[in-house]
Every structure is written in C-alpha cells, then in structure tokens.
PDB file of C-alpha atoms in Angstrom:
ATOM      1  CA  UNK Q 344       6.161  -6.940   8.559  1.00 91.00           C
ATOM      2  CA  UNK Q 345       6.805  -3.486   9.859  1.00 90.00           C
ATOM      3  CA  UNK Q 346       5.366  -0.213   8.145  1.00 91.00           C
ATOM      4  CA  UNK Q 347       6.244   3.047   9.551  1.00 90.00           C
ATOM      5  CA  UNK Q 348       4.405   6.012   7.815  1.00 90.00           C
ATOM      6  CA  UNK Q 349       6.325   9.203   6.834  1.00 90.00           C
ATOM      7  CA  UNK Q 350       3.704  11.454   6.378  1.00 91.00           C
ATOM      8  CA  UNK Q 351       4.380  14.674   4.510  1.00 90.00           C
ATOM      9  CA  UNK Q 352       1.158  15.049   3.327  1.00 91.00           C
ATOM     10  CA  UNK Q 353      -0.599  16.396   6.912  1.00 92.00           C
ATOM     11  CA  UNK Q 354      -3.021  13.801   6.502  1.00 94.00           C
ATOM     12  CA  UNK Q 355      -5.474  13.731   9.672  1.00 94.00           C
ATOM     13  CA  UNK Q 356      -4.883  11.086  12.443  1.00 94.00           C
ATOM     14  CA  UNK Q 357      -8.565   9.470  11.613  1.00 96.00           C
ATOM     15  CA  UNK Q 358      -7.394   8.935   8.277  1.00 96.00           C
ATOM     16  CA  UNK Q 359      -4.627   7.838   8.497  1.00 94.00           C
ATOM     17  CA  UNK Q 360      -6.155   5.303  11.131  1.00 94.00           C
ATOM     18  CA  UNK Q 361      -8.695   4.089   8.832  1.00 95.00           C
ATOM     19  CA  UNK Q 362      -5.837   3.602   6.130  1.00 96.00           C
ATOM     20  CA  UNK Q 363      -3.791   1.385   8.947  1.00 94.00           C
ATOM     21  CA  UNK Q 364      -6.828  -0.634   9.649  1.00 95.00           C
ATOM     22  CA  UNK Q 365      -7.991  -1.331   6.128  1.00 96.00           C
ATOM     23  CA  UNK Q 366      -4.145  -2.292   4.549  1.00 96.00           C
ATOM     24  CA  UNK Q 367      -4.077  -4.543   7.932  1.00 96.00           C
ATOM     25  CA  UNK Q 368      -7.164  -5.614   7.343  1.00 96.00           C
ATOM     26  CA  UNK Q 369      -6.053  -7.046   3.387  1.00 97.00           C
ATOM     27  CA  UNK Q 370      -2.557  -8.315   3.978  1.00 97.00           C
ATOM     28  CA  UNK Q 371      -4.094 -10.346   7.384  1.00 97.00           C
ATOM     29  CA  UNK Q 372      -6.626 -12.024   5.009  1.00 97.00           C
ATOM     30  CA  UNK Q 373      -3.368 -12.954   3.431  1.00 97.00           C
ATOM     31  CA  UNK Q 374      -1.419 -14.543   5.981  1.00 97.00           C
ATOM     32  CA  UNK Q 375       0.886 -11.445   6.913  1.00 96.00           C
ATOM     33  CA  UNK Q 376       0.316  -9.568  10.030  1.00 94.00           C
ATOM     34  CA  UNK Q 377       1.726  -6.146  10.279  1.00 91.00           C
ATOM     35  CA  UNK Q 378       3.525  -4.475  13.101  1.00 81.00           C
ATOM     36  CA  UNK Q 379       1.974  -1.565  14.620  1.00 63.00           C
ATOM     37  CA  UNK Q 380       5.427  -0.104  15.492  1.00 56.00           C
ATOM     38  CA  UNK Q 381       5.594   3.507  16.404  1.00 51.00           C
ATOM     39  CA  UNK Q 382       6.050   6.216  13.183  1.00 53.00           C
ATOM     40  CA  UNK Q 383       9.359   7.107  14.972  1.00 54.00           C
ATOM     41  CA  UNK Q 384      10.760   3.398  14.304  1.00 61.00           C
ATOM     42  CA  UNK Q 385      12.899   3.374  11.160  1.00 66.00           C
ATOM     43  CA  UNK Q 386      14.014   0.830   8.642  1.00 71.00           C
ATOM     44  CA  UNK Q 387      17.392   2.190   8.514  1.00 64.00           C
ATOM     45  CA  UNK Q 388      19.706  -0.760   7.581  1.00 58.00           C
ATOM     46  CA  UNK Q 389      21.484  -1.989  10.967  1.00 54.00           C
ATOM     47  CA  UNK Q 390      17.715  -1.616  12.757  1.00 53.00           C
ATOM     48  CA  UNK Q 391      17.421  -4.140  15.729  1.00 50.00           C
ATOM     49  CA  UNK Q 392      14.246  -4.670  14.235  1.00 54.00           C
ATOM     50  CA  UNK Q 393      13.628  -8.575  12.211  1.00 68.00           C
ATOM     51  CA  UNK Q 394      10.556  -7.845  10.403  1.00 77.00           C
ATOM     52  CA  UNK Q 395      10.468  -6.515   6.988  1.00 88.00           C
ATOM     53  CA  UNK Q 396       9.916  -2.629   6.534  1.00 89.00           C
ATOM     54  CA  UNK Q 397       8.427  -0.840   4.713  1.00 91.00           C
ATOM     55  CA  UNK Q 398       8.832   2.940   4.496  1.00 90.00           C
ATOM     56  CA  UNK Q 399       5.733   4.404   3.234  1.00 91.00           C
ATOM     57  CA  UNK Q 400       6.518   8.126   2.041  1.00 92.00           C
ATOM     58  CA  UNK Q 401       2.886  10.318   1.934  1.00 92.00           C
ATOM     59  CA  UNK Q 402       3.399  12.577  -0.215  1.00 91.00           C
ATOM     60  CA  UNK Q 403       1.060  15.552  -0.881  1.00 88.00           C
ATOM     61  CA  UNK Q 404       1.115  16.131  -4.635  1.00 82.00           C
ATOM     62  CA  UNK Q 405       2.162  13.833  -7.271  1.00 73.00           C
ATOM     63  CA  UNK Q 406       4.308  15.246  -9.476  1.00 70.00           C
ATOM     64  CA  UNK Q 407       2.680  14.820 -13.075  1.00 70.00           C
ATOM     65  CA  UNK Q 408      -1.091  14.697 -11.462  1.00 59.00           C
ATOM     66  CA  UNK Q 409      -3.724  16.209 -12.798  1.00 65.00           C
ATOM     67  CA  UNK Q 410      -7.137  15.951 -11.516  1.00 61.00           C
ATOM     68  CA  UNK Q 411      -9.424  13.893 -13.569  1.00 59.00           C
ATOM     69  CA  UNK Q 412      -6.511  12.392 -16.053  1.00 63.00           C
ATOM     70  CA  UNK Q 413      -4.041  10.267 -13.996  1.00 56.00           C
ATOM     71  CA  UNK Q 414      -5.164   8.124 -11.621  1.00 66.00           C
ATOM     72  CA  UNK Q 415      -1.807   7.035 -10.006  1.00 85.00           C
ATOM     73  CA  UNK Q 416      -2.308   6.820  -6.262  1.00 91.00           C
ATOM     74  CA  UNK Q 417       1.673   5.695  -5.583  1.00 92.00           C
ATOM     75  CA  UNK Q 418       4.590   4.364  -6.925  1.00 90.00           C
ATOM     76  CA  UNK Q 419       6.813   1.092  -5.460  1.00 92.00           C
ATOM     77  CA  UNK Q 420      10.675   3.049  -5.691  1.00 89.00           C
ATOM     78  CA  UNK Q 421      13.379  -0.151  -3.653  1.00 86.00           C
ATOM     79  CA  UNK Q 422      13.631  -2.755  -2.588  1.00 88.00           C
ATOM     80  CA  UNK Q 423      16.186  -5.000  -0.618  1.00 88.00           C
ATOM     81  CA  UNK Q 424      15.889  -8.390   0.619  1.00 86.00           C
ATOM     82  CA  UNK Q 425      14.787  -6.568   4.143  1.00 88.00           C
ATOM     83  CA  UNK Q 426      13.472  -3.166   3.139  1.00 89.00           C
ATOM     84  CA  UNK Q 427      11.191  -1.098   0.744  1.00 93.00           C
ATOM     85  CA  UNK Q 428      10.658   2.397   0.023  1.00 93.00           C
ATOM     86  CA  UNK Q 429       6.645   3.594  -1.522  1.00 95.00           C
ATOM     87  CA  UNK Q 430       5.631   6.394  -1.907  1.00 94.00           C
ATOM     88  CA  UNK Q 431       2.049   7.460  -2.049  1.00 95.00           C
ATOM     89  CA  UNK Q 432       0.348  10.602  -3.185  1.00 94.00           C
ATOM     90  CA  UNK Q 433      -3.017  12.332  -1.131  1.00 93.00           C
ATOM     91  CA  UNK Q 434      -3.623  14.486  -4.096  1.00 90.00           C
ATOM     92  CA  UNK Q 435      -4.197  10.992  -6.461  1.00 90.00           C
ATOM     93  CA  UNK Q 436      -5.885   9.109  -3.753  1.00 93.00           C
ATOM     94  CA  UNK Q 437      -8.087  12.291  -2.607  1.00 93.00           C
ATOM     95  CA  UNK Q 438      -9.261  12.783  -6.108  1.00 90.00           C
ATOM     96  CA  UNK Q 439      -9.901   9.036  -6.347  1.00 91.00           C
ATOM     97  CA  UNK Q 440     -12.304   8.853  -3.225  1.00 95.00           C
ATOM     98  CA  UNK Q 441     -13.910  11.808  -3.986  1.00 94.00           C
ATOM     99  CA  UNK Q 442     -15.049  10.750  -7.857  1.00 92.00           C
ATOM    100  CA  UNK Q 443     -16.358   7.504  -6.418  1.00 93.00           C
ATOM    101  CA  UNK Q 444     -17.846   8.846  -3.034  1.00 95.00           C
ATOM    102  CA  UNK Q 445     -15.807   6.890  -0.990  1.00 96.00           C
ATOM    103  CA  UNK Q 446     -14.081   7.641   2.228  1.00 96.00           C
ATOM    104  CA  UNK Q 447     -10.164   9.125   1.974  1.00 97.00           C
ATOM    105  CA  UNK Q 448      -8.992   6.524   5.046  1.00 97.00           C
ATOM    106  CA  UNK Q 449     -10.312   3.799   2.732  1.00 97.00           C
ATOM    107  CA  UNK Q 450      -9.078   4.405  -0.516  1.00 97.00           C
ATOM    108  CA  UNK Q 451      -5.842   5.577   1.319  1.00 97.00           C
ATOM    109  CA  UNK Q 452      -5.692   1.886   2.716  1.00 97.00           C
ATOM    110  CA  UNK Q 453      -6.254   0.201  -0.697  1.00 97.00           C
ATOM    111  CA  UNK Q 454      -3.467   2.322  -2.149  1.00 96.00           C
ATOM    112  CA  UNK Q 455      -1.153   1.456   0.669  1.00 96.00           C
ATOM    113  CA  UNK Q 456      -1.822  -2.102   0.496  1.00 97.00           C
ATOM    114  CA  UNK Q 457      -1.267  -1.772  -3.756  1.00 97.00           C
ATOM    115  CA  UNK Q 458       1.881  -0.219  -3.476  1.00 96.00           C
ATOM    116  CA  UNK Q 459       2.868  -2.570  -0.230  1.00 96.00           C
ATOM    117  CA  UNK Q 460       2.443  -5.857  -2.521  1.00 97.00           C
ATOM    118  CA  UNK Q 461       4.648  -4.263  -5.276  1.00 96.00           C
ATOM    119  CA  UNK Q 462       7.909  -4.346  -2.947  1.00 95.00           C
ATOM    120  CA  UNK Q 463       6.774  -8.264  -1.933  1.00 95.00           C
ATOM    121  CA  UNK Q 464       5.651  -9.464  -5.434  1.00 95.00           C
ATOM    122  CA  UNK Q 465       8.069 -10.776  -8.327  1.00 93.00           C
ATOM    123  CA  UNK Q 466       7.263  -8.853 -11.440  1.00 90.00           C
ATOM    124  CA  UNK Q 467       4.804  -8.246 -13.576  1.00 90.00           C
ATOM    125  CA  UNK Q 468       2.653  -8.060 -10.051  1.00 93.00           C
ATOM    126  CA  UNK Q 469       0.167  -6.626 -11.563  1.00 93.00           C
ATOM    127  CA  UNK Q 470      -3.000  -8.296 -12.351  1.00 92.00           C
ATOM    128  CA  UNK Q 471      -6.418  -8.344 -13.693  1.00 90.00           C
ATOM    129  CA  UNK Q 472      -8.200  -8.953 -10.301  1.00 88.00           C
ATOM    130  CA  UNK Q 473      -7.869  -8.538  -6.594  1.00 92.00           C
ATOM    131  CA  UNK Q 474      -5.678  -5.685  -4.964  1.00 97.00           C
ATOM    132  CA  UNK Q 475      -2.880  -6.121  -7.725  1.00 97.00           C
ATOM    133  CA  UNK Q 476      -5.059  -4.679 -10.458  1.00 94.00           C
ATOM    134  CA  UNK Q 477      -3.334  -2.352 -12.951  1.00 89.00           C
ATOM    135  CA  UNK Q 478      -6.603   0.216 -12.772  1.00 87.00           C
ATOM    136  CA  UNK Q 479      -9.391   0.981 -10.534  1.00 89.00           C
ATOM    137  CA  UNK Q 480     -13.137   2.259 -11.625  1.00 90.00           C
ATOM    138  CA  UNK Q 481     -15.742   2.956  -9.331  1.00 91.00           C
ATOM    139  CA  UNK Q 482     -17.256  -0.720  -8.915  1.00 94.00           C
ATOM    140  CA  UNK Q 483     -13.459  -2.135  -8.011  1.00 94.00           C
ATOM    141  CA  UNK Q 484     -12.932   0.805  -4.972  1.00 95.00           C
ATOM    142  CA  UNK Q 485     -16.702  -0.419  -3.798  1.00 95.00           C
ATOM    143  CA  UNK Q 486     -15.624  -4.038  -3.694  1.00 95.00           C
ATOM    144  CA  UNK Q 487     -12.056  -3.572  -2.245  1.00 94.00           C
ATOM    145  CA  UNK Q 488     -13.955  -1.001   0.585  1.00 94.00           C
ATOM    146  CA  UNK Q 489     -16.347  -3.748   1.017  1.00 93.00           C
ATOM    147  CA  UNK Q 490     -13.591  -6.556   1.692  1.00 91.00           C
ATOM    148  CA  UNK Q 491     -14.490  -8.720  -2.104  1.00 93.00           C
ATOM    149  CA  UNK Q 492     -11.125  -7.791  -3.450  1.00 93.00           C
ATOM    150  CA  UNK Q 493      -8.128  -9.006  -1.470  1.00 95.00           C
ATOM    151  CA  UNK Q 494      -4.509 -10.171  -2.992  1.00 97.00           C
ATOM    152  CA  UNK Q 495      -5.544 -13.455  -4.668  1.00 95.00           C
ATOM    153  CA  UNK Q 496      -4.414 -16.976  -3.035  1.00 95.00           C
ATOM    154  CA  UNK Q 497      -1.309 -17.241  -5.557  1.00 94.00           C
ATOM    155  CA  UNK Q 498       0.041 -13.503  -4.018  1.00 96.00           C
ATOM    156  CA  UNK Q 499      -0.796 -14.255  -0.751  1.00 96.00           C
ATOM    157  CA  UNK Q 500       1.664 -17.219  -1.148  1.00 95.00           C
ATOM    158  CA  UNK Q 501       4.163 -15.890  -3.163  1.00 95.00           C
ATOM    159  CA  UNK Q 502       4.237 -12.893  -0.291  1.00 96.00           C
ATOM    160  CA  UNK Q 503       4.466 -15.310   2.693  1.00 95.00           C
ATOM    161  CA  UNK Q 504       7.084 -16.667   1.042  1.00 94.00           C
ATOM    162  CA  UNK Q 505       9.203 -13.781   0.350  1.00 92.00           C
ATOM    163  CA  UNK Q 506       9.145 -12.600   4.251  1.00 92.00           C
ATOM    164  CA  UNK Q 507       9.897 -16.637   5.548  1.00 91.00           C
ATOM    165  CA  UNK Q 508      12.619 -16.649   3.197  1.00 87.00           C
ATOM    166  CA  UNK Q 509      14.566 -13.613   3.740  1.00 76.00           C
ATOM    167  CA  UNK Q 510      18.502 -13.636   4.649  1.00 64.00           C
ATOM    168  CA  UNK Q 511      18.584 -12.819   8.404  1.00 56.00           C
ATOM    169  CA  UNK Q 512      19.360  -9.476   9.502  1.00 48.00           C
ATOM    170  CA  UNK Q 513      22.703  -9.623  11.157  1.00 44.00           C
TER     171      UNK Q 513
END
C-alpha cells in the first residue's frame, strides 16, 4: 500500500517521521506493509504505480474544531477500488497529544492509521477496541503509543483481503 502525505499543515519533518513510523509500525502488525514512496508520487488514476494509495491530506485546522469540545483528529472522504482520499487535521491531533502528554508524531501516527483503516474497512468500521475505536481518552492514546492497541485480527483480515482482491490497475 502506498501513502503519499500532502501536508498543508507545515508539520515538522521529525513529526511527521515519527507519524510514518508509528502508522507503519500498526498496519505491519497487521499483515500490510506500506510503501515509503516519495511525497511527490501521486495516486492520480492512470499511476504506473500497483499498490493501493492513499492520499493523506494534513490539514491545519479543522473546520468545526474547537479546543477542548471535538475531538475529531480526521475524516475518511473516497474511496475507489484502488484509491482513497483522508484528510487529517494538526489542530485536533495537536490538542489531543497535548491533553494527554503525549508526543504530536505519535498521536499523529494513530490518527493516520484510524483514518487509513476507514478507506480499507467495510462499514460500520468502527469498533469498541483496537485502532478502530469510535473515541479515544487518555488510557487508549497510552496503550496505542505503547503498541497494546493494534487493528484487531478480524480487520487485519478483512484489510488483507481488500488489497489481494482488488481489480488490477490497467
């Protein structure tokens, strides 16, 4: 799977590195390996490229955020049987990591991973454990940091699944 990074946001290169490593990090322990093709590379339909993408928009304010009330960190917008457009918002996850004292690259990385197994999980993908849960207190971002909350076996599958199965891209 390919994720190229459109960052809007001006986040800082060691963040943004931690927030690679960490989403990496949770969808390996899953089965699914992701590309570390250049942030020039594009999903554009037509791309040489076989993997699915994933075009993750960082975005620098969330539009109906306000600090202390919603706790949205991003939003999964399309999908296509080879590509997916998220978007996720620094403002949300900045305000997240700094309630729980917890480092921006991290919670970055969980958020990325979230909104990444939205585009590659049938709906309701939600759940009440793992990376797929609906809401996030302080003991949940400590855990998922940690590595004890992952995508749970049945996602993992269901994932895998979805990216062996695609239509090839002609």
């Amino acid at each position: 799977m390919r994720v190229v990074l459109h960052d809007s946001a001006s986040v800082a290169e060691p963040t943004l590195e931690l927030a690679r490593e960490f989403a990496a990090g949770v969808f390996h322990a899953a089965g699914i390996e992701i590309d570390g093709a250049s942030e020039a590379a594009s999903c554009a339909a037509g791309s040489s490229a076989r993997a699915f993408c994933v075009q993750v928009l960082l975005r620098p304010h969330h539009p109906q955020f306000e600090p202390g009330k919603v706790r949205t960190m991003g939003l999964a917008l399309a999908a296509d049987a080879n590509r997916a457009v998220v978007s996720v918002y620094l403002d949300a996850v900045a305000d997240v990591a700094r309630r729980y004292g917890q480092p921006r690259g991290k919670v970055l990385g969980i958020a990325l991973a979230h909104e990444i197994g939205h585009v590659l999980l049938p709906p309701p993908s939600h759940s009440t454990s793992g990376i797929m849960r609906s809401s996030w207190d302080s003991d949940a971002i400590r855990h998922a940091i940690s590595g004890d909350i992952l995508f749970t076996d049945r996602q993992a599958a269901l994932m895998r699944d979805r990216l062996n199965n695609r239509p090839s891209i002609p």
